[in-house]
PDB file of C-alpha atoms and ligand atoms in Angstrom:
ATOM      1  CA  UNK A   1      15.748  -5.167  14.889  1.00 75.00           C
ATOM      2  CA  UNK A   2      13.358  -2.570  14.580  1.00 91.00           C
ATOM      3  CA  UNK A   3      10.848  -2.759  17.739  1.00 96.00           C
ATOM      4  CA  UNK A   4       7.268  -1.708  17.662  1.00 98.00           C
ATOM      5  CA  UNK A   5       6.436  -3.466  20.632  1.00 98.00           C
ATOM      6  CA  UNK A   6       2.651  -2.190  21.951  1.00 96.00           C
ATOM      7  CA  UNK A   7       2.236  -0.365  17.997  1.00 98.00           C
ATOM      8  CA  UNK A   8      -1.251  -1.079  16.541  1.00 98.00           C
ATOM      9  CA  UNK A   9      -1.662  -1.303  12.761  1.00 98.00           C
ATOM     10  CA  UNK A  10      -4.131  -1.860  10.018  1.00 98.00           C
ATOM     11  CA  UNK A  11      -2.694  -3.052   6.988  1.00 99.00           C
ATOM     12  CA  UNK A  12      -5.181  -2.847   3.406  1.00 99.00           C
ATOM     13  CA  UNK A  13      -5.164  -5.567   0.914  1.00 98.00           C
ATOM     14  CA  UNK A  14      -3.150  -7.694   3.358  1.00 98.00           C
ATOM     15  CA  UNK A  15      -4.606 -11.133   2.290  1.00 98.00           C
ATOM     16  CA  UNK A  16      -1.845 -11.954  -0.017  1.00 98.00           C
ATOM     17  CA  UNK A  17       0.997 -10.449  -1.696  1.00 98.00           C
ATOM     18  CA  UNK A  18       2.887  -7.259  -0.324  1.00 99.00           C
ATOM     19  CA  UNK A  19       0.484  -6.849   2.211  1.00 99.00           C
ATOM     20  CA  UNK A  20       0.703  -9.613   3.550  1.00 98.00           C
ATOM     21  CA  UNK A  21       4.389  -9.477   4.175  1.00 98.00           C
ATOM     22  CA  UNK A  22       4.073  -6.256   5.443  1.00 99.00           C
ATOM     23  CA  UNK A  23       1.276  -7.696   7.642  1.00 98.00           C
ATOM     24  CA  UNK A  24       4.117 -10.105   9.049  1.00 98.00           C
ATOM     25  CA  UNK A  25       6.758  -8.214   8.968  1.00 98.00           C
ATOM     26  CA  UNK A  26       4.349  -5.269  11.732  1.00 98.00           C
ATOM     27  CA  UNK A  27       3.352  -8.122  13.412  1.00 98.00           C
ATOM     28  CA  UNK A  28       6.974 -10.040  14.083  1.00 98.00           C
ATOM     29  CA  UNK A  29       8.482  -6.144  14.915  1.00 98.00           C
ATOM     30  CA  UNK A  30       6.129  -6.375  18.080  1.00 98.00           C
ATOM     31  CA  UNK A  31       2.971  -5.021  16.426  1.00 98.00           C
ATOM     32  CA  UNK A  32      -0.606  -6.043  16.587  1.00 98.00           C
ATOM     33  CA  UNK A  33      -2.066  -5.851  13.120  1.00 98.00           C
ATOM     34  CA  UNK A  34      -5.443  -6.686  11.769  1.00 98.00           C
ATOM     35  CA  UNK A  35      -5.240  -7.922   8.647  1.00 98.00           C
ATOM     36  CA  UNK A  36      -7.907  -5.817   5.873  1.00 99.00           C
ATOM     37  CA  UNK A  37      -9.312  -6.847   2.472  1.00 99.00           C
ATOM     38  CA  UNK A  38     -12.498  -7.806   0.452  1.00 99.00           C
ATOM     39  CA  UNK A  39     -11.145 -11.613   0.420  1.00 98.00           C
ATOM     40  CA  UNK A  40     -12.397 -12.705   3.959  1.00 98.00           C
ATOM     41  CA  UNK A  41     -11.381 -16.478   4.054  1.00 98.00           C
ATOM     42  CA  UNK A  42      -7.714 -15.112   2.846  1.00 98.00           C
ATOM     43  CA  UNK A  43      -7.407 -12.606   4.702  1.00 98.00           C
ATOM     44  CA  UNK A  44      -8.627 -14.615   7.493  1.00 98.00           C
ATOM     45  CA  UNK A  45      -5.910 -17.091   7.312  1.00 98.00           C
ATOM     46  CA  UNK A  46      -3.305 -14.379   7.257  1.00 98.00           C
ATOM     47  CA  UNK A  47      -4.597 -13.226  10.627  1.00 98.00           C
ATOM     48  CA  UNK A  48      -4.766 -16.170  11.750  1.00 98.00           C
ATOM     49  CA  UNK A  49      -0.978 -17.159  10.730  1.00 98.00           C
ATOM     50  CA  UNK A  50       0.099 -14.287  12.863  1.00 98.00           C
ATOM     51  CA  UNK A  51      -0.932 -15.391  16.022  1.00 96.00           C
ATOM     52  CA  UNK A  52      -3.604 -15.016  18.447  1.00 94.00           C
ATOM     53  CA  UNK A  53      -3.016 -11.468  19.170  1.00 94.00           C
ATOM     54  CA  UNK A  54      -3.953 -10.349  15.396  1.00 98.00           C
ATOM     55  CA  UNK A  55      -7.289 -10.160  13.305  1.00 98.00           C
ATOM     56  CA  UNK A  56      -8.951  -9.625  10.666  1.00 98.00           C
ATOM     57  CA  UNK A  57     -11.846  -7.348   9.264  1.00 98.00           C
ATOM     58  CA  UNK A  58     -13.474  -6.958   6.033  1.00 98.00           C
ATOM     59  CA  UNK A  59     -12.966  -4.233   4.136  1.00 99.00           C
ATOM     60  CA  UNK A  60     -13.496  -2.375   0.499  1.00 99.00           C
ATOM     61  CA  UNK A  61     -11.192   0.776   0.538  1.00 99.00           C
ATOM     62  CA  UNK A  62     -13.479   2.243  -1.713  1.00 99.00           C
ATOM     63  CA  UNK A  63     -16.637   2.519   0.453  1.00 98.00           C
ATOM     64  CA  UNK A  64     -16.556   4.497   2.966  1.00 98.00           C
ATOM     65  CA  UNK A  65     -19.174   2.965   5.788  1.00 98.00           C
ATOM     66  CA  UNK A  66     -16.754   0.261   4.944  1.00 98.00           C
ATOM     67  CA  UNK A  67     -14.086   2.180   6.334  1.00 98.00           C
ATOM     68  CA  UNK A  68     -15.873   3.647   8.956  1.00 98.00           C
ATOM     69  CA  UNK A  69     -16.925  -0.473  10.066  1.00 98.00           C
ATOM     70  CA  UNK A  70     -13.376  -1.399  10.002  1.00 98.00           C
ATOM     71  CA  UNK A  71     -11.699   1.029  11.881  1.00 98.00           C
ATOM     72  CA  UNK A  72     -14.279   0.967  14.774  1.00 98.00           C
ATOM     73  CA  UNK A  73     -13.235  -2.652  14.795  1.00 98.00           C
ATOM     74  CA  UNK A  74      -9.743  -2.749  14.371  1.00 98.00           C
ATOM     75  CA  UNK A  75      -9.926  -0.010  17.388  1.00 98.00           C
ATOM     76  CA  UNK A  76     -11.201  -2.116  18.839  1.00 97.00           C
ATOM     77  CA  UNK A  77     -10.077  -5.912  18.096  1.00 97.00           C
ATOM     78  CA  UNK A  78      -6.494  -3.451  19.238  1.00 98.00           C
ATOM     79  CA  UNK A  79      -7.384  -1.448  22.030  1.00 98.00           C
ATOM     80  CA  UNK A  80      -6.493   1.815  19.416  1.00 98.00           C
ATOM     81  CA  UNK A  81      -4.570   2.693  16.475  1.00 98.00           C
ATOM     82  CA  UNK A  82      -0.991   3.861  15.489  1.00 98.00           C
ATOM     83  CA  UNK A  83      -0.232   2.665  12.117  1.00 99.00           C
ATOM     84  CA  UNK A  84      -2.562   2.274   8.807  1.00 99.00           C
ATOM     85  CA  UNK A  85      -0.963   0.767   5.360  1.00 99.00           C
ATOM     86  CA  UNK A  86      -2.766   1.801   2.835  1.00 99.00           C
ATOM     87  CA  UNK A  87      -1.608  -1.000   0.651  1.00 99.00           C
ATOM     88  CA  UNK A  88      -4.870  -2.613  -1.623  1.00 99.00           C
ATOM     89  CA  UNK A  89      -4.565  -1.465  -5.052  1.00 98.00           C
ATOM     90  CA  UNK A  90      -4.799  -2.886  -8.709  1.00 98.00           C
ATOM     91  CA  UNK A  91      -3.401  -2.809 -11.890  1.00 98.00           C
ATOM     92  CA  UNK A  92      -5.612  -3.633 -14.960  1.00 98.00           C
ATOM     93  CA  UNK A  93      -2.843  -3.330 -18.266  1.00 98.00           C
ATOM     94  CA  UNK A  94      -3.957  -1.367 -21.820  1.00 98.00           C
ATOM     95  CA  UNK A  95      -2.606   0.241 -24.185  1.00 98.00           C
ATOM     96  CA  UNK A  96      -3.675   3.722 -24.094  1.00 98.00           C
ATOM     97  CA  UNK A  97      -5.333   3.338 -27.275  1.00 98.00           C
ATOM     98  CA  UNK A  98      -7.425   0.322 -25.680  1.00 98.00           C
ATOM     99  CA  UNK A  99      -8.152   2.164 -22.488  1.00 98.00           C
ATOM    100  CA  UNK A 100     -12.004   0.513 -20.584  1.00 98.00           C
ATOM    101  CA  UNK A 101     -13.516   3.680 -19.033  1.00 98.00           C
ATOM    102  CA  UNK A 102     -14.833   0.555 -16.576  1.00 98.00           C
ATOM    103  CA  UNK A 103     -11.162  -0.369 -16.090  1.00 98.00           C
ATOM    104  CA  UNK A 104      -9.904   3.253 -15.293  1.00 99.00           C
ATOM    105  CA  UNK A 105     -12.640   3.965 -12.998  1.00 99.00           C
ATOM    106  CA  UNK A 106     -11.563   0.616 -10.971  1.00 99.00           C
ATOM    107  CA  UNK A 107      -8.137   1.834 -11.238  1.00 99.00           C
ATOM    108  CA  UNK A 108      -9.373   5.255  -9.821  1.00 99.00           C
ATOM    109  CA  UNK A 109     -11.467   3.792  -7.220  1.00 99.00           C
ATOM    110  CA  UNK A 110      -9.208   1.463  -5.343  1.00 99.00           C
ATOM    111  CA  UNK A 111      -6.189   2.986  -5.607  1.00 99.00           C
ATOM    112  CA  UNK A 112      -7.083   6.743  -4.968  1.00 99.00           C
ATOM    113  CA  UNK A 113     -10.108   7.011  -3.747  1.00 99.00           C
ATOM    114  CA  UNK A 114      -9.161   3.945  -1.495  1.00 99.00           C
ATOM    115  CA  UNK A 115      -6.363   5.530  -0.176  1.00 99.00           C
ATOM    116  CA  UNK A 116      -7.933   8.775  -0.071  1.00 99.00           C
ATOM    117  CA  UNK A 117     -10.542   7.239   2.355  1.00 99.00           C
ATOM    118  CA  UNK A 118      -8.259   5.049   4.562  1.00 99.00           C
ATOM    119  CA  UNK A 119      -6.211   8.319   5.506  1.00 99.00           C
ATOM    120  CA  UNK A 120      -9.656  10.621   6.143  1.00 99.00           C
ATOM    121  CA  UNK A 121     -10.788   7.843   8.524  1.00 98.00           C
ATOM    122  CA  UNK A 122      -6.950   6.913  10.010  1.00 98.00           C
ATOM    123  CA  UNK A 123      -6.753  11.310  10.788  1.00 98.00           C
ATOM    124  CA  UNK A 124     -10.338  10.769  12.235  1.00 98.00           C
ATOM    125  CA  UNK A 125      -9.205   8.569  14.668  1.00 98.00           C
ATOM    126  CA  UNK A 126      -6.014   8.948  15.398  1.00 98.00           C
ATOM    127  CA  UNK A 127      -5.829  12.716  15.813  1.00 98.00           C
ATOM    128  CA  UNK A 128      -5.900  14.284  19.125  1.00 98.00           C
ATOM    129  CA  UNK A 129      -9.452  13.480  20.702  1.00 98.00           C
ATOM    130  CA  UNK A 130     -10.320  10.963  17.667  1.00 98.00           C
ATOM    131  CA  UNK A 131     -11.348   7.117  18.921  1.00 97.00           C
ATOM    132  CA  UNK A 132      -7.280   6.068  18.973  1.00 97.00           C
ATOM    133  CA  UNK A 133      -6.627   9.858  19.632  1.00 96.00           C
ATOM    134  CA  UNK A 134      -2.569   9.552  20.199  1.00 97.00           C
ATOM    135  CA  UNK A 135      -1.346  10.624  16.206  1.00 98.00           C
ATOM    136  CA  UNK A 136       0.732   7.810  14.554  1.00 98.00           C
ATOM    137  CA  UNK A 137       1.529   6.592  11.292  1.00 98.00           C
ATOM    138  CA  UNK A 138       0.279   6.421   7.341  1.00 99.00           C
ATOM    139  CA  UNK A 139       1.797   4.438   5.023  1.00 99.00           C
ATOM    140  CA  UNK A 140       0.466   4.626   1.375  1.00 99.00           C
ATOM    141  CA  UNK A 141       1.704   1.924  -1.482  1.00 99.00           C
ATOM    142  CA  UNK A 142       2.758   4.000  -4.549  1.00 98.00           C
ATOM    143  CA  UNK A 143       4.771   2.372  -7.065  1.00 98.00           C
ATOM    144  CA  UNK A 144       8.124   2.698  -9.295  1.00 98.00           C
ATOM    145  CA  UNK A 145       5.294   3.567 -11.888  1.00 98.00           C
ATOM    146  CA  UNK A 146       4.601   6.990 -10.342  1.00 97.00           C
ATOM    147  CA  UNK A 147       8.400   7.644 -11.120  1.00 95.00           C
ATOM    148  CA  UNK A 148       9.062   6.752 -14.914  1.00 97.00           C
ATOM    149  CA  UNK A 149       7.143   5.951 -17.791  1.00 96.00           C
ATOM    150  CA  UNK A 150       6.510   2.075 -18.404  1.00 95.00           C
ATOM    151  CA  UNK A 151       4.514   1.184 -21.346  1.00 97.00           C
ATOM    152  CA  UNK A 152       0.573  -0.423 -21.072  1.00 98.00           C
ATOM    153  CA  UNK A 153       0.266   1.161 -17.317  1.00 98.00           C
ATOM    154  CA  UNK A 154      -0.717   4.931 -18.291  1.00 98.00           C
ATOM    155  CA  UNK A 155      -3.714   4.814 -15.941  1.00 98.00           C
ATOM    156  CA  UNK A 156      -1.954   2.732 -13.374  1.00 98.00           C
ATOM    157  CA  UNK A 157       0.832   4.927 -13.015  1.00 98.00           C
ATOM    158  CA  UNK A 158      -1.459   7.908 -13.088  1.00 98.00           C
ATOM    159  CA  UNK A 159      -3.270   6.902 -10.265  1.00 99.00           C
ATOM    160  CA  UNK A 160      -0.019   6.395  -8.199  1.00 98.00           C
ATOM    161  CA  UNK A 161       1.130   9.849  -9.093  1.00 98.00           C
ATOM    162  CA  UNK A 162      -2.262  10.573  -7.628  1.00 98.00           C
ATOM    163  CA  UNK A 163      -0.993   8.619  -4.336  1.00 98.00           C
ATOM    164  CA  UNK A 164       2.138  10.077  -3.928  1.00 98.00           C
ATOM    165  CA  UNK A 165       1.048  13.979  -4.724  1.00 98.00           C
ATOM    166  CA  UNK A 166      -1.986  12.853  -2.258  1.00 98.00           C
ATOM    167  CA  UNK A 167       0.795  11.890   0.439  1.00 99.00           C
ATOM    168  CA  UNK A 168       2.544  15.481   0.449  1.00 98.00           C
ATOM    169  CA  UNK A 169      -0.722  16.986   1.183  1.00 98.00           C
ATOM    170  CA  UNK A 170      -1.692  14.964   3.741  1.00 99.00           C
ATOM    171  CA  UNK A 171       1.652  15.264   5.377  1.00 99.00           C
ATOM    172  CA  UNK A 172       1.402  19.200   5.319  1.00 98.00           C
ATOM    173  CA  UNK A 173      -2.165  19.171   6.242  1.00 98.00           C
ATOM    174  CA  UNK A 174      -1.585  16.579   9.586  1.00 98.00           C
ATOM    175  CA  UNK A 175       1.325  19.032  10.492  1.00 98.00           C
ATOM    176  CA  UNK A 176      -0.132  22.210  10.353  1.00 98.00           C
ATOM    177  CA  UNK A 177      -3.446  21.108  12.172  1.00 98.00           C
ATOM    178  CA  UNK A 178      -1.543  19.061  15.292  1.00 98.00           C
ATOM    179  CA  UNK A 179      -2.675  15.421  14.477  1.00 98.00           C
ATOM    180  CA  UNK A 180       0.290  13.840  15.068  1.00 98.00           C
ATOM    181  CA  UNK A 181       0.509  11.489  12.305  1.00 99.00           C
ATOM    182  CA  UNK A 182       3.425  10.995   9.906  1.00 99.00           C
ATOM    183  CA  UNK A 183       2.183  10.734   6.515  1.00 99.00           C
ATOM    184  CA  UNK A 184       4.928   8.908   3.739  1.00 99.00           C
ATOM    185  CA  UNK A 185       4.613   6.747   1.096  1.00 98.00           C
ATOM    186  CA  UNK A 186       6.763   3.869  -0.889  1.00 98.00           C
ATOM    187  CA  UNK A 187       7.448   3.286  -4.613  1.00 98.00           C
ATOM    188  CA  UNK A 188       7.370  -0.686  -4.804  1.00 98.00           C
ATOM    189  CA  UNK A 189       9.656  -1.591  -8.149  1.00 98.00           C
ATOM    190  CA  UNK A 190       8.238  -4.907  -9.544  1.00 98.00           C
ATOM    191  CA  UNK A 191       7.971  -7.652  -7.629  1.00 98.00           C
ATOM    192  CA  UNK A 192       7.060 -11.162  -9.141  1.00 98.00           C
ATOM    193  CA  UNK A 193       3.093 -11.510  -6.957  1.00 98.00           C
ATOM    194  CA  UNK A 194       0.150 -12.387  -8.307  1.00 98.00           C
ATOM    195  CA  UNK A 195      -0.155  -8.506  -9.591  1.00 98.00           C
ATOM    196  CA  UNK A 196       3.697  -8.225 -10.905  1.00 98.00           C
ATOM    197  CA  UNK A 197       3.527 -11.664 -12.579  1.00 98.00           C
ATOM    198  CA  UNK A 198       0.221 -10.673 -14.371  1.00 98.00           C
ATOM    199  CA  UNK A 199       1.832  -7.324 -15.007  1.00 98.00           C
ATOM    200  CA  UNK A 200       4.661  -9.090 -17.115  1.00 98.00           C
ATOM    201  CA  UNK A 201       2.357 -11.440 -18.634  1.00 98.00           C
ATOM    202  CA  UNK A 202      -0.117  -8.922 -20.228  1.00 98.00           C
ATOM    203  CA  UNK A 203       3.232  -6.839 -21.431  1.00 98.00           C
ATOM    204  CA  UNK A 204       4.065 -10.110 -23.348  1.00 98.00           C
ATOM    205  CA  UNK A 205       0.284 -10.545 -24.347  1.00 98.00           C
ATOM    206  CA  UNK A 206      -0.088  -7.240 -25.589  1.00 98.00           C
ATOM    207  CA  UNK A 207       3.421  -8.001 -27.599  1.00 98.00           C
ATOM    208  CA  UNK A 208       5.644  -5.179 -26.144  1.00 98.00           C
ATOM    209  CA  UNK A 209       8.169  -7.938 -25.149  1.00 98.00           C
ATOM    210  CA  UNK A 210       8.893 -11.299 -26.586  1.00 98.00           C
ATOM    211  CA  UNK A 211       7.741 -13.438 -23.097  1.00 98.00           C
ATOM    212  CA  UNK A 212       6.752 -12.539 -19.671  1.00 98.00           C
ATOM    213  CA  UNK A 213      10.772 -13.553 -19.127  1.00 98.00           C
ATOM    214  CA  UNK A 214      12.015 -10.678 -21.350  1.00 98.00           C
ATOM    215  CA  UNK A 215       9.736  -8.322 -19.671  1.00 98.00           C
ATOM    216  CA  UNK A 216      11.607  -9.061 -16.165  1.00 98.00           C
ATOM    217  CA  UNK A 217      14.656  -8.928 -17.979  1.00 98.00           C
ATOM    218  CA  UNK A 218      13.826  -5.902 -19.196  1.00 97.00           C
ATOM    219  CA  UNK A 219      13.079  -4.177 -15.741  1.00 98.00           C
ATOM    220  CA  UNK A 220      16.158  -6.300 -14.333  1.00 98.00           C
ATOM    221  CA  UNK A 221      18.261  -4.253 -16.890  1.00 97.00           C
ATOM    222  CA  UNK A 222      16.499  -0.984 -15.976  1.00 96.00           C
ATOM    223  CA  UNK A 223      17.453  -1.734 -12.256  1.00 98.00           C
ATOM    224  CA  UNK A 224      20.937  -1.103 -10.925  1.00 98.00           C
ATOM    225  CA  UNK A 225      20.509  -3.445  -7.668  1.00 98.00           C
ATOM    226  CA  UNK A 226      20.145  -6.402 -10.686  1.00 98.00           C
ATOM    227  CA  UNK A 227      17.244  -8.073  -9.672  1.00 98.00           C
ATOM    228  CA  UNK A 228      13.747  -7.881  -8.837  1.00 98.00           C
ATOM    229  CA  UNK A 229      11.960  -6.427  -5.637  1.00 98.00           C
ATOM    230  CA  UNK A 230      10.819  -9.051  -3.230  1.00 98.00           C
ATOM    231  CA  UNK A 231       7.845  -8.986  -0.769  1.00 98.00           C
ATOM    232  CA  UNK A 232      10.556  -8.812   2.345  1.00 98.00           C
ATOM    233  CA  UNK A 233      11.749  -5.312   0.488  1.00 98.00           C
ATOM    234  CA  UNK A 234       8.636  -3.689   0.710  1.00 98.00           C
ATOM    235  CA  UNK A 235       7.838  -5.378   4.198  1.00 98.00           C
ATOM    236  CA  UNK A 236      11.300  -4.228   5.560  1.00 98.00           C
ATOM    237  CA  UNK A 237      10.284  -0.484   4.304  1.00 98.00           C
ATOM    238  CA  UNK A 238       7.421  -0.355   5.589  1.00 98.00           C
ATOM    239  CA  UNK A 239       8.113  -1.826   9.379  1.00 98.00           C
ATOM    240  CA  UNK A 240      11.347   1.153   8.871  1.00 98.00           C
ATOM    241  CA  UNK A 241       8.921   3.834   8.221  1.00 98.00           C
ATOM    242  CA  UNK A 242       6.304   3.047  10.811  1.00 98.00           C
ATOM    243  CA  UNK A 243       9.036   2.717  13.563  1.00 98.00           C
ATOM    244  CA  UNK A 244      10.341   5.628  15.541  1.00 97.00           C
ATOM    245  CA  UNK A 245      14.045   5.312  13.543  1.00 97.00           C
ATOM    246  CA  UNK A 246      11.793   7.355  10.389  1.00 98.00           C
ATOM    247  CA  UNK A 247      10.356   9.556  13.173  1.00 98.00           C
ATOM    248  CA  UNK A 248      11.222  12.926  11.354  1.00 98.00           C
ATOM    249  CA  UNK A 249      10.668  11.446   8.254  1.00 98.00           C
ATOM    250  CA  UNK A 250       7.222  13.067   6.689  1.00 98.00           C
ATOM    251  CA  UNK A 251       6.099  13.491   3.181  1.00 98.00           C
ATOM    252  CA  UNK A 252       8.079  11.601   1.545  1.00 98.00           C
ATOM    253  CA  UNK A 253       7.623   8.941  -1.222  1.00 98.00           C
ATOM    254  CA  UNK A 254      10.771   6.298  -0.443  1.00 98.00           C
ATOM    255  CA  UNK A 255      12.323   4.381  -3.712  1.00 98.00           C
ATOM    256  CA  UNK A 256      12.234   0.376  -2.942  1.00 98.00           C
ATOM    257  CA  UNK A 257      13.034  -0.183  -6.645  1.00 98.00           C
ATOM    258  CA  UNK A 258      16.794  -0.915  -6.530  1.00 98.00           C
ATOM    259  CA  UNK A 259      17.251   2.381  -8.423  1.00 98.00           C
ATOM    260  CA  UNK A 260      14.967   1.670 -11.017  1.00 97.00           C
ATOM    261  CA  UNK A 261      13.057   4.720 -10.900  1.00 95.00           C
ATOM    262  CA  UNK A 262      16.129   7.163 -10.537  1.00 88.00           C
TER     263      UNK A 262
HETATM  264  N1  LIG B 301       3.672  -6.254  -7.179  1.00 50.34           N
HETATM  265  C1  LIG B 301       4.271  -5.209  -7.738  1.00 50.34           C
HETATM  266  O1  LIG B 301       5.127  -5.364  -8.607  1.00 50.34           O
HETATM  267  C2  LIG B 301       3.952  -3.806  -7.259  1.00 50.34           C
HETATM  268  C3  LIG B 301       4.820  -2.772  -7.671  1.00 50.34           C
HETATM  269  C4  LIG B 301       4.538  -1.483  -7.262  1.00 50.34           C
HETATM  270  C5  LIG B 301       3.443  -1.225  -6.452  1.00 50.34           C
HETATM  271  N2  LIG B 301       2.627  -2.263  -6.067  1.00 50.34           N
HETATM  272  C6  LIG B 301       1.491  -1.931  -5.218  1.00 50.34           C
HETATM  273  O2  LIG B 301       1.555  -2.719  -4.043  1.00 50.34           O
HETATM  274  C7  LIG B 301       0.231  -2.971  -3.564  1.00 50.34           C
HETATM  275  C8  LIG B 301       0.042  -4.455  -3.351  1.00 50.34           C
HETATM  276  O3  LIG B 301       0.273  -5.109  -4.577  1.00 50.34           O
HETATM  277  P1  LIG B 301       0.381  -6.708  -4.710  1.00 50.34           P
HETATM  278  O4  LIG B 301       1.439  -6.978  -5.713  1.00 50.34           O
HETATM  279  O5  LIG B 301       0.480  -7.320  -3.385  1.00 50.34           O
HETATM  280  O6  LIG B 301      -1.041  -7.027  -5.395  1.00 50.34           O
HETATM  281  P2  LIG B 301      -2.006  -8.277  -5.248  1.00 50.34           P
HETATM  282  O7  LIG B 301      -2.925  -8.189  -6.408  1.00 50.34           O
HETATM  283  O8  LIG B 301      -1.228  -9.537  -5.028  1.00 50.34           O
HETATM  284  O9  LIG B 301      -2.817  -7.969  -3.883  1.00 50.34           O
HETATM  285  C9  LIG B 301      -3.695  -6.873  -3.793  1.00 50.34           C
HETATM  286  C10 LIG B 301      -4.586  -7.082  -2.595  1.00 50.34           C
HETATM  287  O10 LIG B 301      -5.497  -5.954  -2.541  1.00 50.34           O
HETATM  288  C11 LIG B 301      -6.789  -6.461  -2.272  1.00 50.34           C
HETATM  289  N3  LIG B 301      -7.828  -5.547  -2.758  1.00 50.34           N
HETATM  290  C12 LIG B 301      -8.159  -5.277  -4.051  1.00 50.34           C
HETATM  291  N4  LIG B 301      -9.204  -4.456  -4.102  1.00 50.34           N
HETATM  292  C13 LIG B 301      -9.562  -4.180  -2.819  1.00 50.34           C
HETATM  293  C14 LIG B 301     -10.571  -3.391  -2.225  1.00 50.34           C
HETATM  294  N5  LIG B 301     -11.472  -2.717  -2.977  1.00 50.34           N
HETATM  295  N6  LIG B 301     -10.631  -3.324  -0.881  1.00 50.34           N
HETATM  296  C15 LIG B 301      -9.752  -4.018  -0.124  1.00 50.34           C
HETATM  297  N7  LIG B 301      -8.768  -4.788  -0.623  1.00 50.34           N
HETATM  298  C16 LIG B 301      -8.675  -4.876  -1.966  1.00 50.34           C
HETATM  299  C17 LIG B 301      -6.841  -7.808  -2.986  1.00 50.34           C
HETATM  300  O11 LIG B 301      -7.890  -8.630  -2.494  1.00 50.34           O
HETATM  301  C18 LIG B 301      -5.455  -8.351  -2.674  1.00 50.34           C
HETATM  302  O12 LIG B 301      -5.421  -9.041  -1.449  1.00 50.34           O
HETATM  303  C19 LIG B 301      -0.710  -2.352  -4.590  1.00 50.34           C
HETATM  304  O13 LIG B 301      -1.111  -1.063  -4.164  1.00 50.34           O
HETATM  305  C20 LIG B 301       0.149  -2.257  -5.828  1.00 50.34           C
HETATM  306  O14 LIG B 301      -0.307  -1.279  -6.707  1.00 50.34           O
HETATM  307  C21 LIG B 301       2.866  -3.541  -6.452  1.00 50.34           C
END
């Protein structure tokens, strides 16, 4: 098993769904993780399911005194930082015809500006002389989306585009200045949470498929591994790229899709 014994992590939107696997997942590889998201009696709960040695702060990833307030506590709540997840994002579905300029700039806000944030403040302080100061780890939540073109999620995808194009930079920019910190990312194929159920549900709604069921059968039939992601897939990634085994892995954007996107 993959240790990250004495490893300190932050993981975004880790009240429920993917985060909060990969939440348990950092935390049952040996690392202490506080648990970050705007739902504070959720998020809570996950912290406190971890164990004693884990927390929880509030945070919007699209503010950025909120950012500054919850690394200077997960610091620390940790005694430093290695690893941040930037994992909180949303997905609001339209045709492009029916795009909400409200709904884009939500889209826009969380999941790139969000992410843009989390990895300004995580180079603040983890670079050499920042409050954690000994480099480490980024992790950013892209999605299949950012790889192929799925119908009703123009703006969704974009924005993930955004996070993986964002992720090569970073990378490049952490290397050539000496931080220290790895920066990759992950391309989540759908998985059936609260966001990937609604996903398959509006599809249905908006009449591009028969029933939320023909949707996943749909992107079952698109996927070569025959099935649907599960939260464990994306945990399992993530806890791989954080550890020392992806240690000259940098820049990438890593396929959890079951060859979906290929
Ligand atoms: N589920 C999928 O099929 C799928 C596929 C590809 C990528 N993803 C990506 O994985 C990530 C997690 O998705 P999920 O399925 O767990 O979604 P989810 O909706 O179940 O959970 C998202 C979490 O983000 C939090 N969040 C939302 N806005 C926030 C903000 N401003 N600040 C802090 N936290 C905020 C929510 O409170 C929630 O806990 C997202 O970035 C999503 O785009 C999901």
């Amino acid at each position: 098993m993959t240790d990250l014994s004495g490893r300190r992590a932050l993981v975004t939107g880790g009240a429920q769904g993917l985060g909060e696997g990969m939440a348990g997942a950092l935390a049952r590889a040996g690392a202490h993780v506080v648990v970050a998201d705007i739902q504070d009696d959720l998020g809570a709960k996950v912290a406190e399911s971890l164990g004693e040695r884990h927390g929880f702060v509030h945070l919007d990833v699209t503010d950025e005194s909120s950012w500054q307030a919850a690394i200077a506590s997960a610091t620390d709540q940790l005694g430093g930082l290695d690893i941040l997840v930037n994992n909180a994002g949303v997905e609001i579905t339209s045709l492009v015809v029916d795009l909400d300029p409200a709904d884009i700039t939500k889209m826009l806000n969380i999941n790139i500006l969000g992410t843009a944030l989390g990895t300004k403040h995580a180079f603040l302080a983890m670079r050499p002389g920042g409050v954690a100061g000994s480099g480490g780890v980024v992790i950013n939540v892209a999605s299949v989306s950012a790889t192929i073109a799925f119908p009703a999620i123009s703006i969704y995808s974009a924005t993930k585009s955004a996070v993986d194009r964002f992720t090569r930079v970073a990378a490049m920019e952490s290397g050539k200045l000496g931080y220290g910190i790895r920066v990759n990312s992950i391309y989540p194929g759908l998985v059936p949470t609260e966001m990937g159920a609604g996903l398959a549900a509006d599809v249905a709604q908006i009449g591009l498929f028969g029933s939320p069921d023909e949707a996943v059968a749909a992107v079952i039939d698109l996927t070569p591994s025959g099935r649907l992601g599960t939260v464990e897939d994306m945990a399992d990634a993530v806890v791989f790229l954080a550890s020392d085994q992806a240690k000259f892995i940098n820049g990438v954007g890593l396929p959890v899709d079951g060859g979906m996107g290929m």
